[in-house]
Structure formats: C-alpha cells, structure tokens
PDB file of C-alpha atoms in Angstrom:
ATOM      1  CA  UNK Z   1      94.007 100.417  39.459  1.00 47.00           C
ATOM      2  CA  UNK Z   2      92.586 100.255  43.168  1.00 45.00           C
ATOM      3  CA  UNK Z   3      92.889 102.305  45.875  1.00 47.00           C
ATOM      4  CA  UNK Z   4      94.149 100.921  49.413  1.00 46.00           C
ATOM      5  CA  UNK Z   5      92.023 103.190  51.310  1.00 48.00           C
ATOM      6  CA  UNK Z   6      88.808 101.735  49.477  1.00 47.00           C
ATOM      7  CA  UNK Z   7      89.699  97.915  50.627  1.00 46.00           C
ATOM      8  CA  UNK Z   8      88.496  97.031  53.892  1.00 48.00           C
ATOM      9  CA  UNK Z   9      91.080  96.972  56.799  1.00 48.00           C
ATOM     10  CA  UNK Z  10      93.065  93.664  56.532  1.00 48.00           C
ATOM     11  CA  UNK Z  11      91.660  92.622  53.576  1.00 47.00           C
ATOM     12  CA  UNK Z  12      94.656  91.669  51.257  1.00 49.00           C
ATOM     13  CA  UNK Z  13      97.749  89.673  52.609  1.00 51.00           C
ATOM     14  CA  UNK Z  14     100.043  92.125  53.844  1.00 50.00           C
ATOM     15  CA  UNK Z  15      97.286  95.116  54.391  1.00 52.00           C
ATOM     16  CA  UNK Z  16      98.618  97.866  56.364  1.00 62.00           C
ATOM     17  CA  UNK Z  17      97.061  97.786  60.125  1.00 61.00           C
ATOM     18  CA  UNK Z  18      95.370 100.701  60.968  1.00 64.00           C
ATOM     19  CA  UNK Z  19      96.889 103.141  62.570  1.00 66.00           C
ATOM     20  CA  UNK Z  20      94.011 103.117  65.128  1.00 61.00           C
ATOM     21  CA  UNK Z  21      95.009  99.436  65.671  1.00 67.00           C
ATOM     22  CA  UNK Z  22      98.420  99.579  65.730  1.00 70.00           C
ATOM     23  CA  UNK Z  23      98.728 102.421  68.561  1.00 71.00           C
ATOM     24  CA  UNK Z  24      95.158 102.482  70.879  1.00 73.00           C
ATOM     25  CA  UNK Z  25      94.598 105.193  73.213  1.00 74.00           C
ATOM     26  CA  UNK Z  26      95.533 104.399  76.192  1.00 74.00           C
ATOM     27  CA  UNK Z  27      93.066 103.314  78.299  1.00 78.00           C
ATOM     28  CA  UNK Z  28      94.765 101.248  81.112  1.00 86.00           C
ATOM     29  CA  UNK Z  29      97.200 101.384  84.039  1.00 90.00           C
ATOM     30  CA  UNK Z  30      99.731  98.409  84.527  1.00 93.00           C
ATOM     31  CA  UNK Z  31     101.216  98.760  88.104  1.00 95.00           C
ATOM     32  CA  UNK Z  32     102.938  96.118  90.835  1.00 97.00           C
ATOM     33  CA  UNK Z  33     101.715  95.720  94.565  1.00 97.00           C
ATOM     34  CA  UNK Z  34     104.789  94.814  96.464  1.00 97.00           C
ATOM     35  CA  UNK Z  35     104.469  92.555  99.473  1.00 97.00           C
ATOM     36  CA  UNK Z  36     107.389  92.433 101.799  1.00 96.00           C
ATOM     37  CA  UNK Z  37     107.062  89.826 104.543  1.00 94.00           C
ATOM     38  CA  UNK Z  38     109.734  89.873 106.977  1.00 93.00           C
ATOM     39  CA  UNK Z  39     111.165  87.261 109.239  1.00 91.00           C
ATOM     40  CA  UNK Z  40     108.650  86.812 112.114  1.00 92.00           C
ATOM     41  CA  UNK Z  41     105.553  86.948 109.120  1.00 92.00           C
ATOM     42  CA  UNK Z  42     104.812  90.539 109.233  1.00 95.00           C
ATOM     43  CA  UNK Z  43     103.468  92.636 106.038  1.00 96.00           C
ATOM     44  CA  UNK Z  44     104.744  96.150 105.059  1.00 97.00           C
ATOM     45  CA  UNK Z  45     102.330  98.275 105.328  1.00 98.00           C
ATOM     46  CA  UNK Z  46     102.394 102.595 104.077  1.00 97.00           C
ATOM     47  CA  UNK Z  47      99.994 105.345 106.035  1.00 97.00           C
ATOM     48  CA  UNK Z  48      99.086 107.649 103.563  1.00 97.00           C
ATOM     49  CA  UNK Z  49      98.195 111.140 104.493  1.00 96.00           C
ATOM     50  CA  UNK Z  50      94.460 110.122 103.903  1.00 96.00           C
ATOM     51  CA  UNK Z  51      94.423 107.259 106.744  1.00 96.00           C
ATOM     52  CA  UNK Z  52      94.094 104.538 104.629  1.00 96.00           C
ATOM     53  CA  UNK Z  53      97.258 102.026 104.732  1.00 97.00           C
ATOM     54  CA  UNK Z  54      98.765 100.917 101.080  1.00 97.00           C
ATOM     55  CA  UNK Z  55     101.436  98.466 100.039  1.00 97.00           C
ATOM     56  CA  UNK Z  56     104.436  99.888  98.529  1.00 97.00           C
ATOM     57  CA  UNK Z  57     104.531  99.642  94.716  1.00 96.00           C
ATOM     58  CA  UNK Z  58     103.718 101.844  91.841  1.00 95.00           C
ATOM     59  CA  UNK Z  59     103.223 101.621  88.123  1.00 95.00           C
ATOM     60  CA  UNK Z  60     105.396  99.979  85.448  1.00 96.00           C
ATOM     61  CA  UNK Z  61     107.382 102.137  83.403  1.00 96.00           C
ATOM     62  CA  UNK Z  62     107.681 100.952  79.647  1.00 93.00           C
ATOM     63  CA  UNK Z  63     110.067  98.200  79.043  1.00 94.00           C
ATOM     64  CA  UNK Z  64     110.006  97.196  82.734  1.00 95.00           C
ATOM     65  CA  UNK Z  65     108.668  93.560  83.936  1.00 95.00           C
ATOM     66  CA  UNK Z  66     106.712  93.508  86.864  1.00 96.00           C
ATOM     67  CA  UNK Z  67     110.076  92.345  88.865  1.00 95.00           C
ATOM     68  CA  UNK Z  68     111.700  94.881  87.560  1.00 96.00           C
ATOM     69  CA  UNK Z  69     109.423  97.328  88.331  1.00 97.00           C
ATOM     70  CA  UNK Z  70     108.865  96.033  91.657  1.00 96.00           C
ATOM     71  CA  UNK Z  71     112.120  96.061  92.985  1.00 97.00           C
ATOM     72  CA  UNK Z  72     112.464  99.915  91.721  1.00 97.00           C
ATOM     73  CA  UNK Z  73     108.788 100.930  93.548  1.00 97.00           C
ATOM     74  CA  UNK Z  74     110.298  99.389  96.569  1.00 97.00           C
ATOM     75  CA  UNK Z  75     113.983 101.148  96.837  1.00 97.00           C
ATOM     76  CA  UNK Z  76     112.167 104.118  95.435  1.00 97.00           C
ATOM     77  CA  UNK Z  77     109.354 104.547  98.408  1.00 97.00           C
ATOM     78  CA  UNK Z  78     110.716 102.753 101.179  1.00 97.00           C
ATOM     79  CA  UNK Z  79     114.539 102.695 100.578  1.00 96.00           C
ATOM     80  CA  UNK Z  80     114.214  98.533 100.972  1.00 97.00           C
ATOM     81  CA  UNK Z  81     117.069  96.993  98.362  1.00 96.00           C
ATOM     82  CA  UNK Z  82     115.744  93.458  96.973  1.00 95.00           C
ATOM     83  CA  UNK Z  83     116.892  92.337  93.583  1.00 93.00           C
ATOM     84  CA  UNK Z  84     114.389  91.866  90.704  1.00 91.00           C
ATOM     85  CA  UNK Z  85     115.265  87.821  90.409  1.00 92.00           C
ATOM     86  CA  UNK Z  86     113.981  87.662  93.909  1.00 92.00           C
ATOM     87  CA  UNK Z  87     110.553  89.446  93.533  1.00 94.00           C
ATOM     88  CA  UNK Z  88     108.214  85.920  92.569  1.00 92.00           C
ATOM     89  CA  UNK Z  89     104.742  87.082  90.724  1.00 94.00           C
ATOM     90  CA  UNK Z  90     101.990  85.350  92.736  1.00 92.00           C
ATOM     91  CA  UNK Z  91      98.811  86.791  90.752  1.00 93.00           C
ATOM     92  CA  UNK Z  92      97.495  89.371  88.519  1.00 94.00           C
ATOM     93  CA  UNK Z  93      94.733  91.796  89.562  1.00 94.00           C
ATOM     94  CA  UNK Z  94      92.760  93.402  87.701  1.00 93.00           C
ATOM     95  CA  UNK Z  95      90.157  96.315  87.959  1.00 89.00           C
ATOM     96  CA  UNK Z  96      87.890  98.950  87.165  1.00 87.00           C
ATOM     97  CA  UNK Z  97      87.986 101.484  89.072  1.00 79.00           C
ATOM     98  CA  UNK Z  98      86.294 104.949  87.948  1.00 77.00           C
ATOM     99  CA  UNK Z  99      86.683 103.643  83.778  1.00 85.00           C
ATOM    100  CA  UNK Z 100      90.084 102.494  83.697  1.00 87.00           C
ATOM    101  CA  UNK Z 101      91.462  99.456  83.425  1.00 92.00           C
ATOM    102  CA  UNK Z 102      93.982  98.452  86.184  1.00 91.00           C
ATOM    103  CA  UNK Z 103      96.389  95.820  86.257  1.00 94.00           C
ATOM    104  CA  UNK Z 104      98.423  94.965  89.177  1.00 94.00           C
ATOM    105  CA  UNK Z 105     101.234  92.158  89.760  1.00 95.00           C
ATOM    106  CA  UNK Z 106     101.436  91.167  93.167  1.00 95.00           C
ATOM    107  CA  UNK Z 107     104.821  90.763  93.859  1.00 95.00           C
ATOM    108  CA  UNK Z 108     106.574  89.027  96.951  1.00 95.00           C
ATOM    109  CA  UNK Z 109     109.874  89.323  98.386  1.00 94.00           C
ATOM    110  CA  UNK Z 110     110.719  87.403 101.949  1.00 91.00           C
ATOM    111  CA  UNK Z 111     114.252  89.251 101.758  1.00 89.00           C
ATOM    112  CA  UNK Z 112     115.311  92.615 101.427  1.00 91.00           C
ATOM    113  CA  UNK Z 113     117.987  94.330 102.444  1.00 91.00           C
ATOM    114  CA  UNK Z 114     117.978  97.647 105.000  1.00 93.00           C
ATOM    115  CA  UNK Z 115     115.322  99.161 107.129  1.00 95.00           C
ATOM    116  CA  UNK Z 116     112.140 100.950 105.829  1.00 96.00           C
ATOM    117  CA  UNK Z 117     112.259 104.405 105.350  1.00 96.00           C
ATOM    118  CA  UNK Z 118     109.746 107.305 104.146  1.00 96.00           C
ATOM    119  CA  UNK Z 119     111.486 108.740 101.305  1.00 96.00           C
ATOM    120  CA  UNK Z 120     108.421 110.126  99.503  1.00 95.00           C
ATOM    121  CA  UNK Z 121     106.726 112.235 102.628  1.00 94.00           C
ATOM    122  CA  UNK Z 122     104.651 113.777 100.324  1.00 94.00           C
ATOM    123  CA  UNK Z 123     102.843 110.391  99.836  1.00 95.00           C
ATOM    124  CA  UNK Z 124     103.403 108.377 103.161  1.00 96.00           C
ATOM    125  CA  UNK Z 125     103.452 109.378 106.965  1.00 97.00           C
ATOM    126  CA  UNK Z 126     105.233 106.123 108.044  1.00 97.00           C
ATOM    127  CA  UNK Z 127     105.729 102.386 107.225  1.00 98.00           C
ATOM    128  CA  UNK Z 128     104.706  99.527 109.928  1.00 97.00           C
ATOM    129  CA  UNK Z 129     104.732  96.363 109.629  1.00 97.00           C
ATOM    130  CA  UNK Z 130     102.027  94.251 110.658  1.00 97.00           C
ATOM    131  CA  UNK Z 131     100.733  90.550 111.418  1.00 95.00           C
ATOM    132  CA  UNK Z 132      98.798  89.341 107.781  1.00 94.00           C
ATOM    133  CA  UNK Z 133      95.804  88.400 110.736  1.00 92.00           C
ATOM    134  CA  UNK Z 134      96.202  92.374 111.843  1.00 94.00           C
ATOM    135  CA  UNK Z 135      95.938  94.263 108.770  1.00 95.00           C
ATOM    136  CA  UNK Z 136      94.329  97.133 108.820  1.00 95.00           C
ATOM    137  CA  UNK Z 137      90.380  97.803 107.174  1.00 92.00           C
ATOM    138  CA  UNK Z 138      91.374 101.095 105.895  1.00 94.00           C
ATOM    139  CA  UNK Z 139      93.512  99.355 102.915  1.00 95.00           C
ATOM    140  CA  UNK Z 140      93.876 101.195  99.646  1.00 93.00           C
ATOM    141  CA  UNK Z 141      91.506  99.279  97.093  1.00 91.00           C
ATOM    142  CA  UNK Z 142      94.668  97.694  94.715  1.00 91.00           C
ATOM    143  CA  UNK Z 143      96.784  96.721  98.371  1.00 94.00           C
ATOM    144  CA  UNK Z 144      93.537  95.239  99.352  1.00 94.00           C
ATOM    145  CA  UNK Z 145      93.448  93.202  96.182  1.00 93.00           C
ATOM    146  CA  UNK Z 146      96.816  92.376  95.932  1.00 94.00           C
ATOM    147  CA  UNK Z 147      96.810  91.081  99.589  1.00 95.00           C
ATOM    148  CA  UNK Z 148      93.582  89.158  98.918  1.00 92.00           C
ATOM    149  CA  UNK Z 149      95.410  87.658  96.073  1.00 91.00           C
ATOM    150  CA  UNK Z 150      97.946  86.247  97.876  1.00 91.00           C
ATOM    151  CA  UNK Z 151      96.102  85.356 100.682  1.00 90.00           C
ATOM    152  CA  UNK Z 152      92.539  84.909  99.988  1.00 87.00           C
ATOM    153  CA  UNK Z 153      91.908  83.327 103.715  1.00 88.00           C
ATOM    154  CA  UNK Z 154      92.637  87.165 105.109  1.00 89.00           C
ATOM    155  CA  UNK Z 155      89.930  89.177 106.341  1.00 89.00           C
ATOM    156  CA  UNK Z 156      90.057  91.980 104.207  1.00 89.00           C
ATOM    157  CA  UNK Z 157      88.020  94.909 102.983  1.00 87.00           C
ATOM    158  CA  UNK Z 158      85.575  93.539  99.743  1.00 86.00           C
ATOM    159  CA  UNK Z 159      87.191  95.286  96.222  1.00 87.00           C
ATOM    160  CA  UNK Z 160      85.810  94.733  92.830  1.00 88.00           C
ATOM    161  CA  UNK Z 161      88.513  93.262  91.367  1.00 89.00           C
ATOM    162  CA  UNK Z 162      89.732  89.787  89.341  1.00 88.00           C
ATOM    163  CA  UNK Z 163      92.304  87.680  90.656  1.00 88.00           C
ATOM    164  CA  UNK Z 164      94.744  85.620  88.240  1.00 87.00           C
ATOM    165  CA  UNK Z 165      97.090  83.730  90.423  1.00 86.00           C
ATOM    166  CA  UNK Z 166     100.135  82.814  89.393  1.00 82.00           C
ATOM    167  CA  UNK Z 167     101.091  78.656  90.362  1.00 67.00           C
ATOM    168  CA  UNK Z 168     104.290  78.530  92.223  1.00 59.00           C
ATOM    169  CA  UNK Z 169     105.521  75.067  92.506  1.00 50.00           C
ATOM    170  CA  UNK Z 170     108.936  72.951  93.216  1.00 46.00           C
ATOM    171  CA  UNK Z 171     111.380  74.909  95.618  1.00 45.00           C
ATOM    172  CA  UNK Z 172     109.701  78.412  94.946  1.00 51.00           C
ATOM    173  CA  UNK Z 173     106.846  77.254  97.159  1.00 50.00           C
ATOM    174  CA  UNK Z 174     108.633  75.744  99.599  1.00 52.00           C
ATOM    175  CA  UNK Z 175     110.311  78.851  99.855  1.00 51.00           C
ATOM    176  CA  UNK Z 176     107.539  81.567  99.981  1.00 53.00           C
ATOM    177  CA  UNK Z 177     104.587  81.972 102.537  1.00 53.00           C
ATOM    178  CA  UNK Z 178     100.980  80.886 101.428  1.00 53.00           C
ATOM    179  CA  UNK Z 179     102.384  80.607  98.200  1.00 47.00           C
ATOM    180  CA  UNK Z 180     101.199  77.644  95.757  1.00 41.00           C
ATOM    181  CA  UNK Z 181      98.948  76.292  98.291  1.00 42.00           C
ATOM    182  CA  UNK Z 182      95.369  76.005  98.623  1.00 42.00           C
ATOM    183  CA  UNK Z 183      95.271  78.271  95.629  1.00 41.00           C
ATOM    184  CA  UNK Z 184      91.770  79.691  94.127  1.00 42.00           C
ATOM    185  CA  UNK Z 185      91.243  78.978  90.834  1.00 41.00           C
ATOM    186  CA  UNK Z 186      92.354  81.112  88.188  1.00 40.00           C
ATOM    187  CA  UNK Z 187      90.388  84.150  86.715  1.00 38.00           C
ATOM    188  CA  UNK Z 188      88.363  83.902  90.034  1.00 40.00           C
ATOM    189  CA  UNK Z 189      86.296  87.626  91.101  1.00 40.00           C
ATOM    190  CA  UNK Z 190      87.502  88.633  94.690  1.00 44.00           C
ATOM    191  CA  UNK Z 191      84.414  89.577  95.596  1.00 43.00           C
ATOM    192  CA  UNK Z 192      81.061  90.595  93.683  1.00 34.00           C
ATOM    193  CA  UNK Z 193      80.444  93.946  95.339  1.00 37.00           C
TER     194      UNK Z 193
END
C-alpha cells in the first residue's frame, strides 16, 4: 500500500497539486491606467493631495478584464461614462515597486461621455487636462509608465518599469492617437534607473 503524501508532488498521473500551488499568496497587484484624450489631443490628468498628478484608473477587481475595469475606474473617479468595448489595451506595465509586483493595462479611450468631475475628494483636488508635450514632472510612478507606454517619444519622469505593448493594427490604429505606430519592441525596460 503507498501513501500519497510520501510520493513527490506531481509524480503519478493525476497527482493532486499542492495546495501551495494551486492557491499562492498573493504577491501582486493587477491595476489599469486610463488615458482619456479628448478632442483637441489633451490628456486627463488627477492632482492628488500630495502634488503629484496621476491618471485615473485603479485596480482590477476579480473577474474583471482590464476594459472592464477601466471603464468602472473611470465613471467611478471622474464621473466620465465610456463603454468597456471602447477602452483599446495599448501595453502592459509592469513593476516593482517596494516588493510587489505591479501590473498595469494602459487603457485608451478618445470618447467619453460627460465632463470630469472629482467624485473621490478624498483622493483628488481636481482633474485638468493637458497637452501630451505639457505633462507635468510630478507624475505618479504607474501614470508615468503607462503614459510612457503609449507614448514613449514624451518627456517624462524615468520609472523602473517594463513595457509590453500591445500591436494595434487595421482601423483600430487609424482610429487612436500614437497608437500602432513607431512602436518599441515588446518586453522593452522604460528606463534602467
């Protein structure tokens, strides 16, 4: 007779996974960077209480997709209405900051419905929208990758971070800014610092 707990993990066809394996601790964040260009070219942009400026966009809840997600972060902090089939994935960034893993979908919407609003004044003073060649230094780290992302010709404050981007071709590119042209190769590092 043997015992399953003296096999090695995996070892026979149809082994139990550890339970270890099969549920990890969490060691990760998996959020979505919205950015909202309007009609003249301009870029959304939150002040948060701390003076640096942030992107509207928040984590993932379980069972979301990034679009999903996206399109909730954005009616939730700015009252802005977009549907999800209209939020296009341009990249995936991905960090380190202080020992946990962050992933971020940079999301882009050219169309959204109402005015911006500060419905969480706990978090941001005011939104403003801004010329991409006018951004702000004082960027949150993950905006500042996320905008990077999207358009690595910006000037923009140096993050550690990876960028995946996402290839956008046929009418989708003709359709969104900087999108699906000149695009950096994938798994590039936004910077080295």
């Amino acid at each position: 007779m043997t015992d399953s707990a003296s096999q090695p993990p995996n070892s026979a066809p149809g082994a139990a996974e550890r339970p270890a394996r099969a549920f990890p601790t969490p060691n990760g964040v998996t959020g979505v960077g919205m950015i909202v260009v309007d009609l003249a070219g301009r870029v959304l942009l939150g002040l948060a209480h701390n003076g640096s400026w942030e992107l509207p966009g928040g984590k993932v809840d379980p069972g979301e997709s990034f679009e999903q997600a996206g399109a909730r972060e954005l009616a939730e902090e700015t009252a802005l209405r977009v549907q999800e089939r209209d939020v296009t994935i341009v990249a995936v960034v991905m960090d380190g900051k202080q020992g946990i893993t962050r992933v971020s979908a940079a999301g882009l919407v050219t169309e959204v419905d109402g005015e911006p609003e500060v419905t969480e004044p706990d978090k941001i003073v005011r939104w403003q929208w801004h010329r991409p060649e006018d951004i702000p230094d004082q960027l949150y780290e993950p905006s500042a990758a996320v905008l990077r992302a999207w358009r690595s010709d910006l000037t923009l404050p140096e993050v550690p971070a990876y960028s995946y981007p996402i290839s956008v071709i046929g009418a989708e590119a003709g359709r969104l800014p900087f999108v699906g042209r000149d695009m950096p190769k994938p798994r590039k590092r936004v910077d080295t610092a």
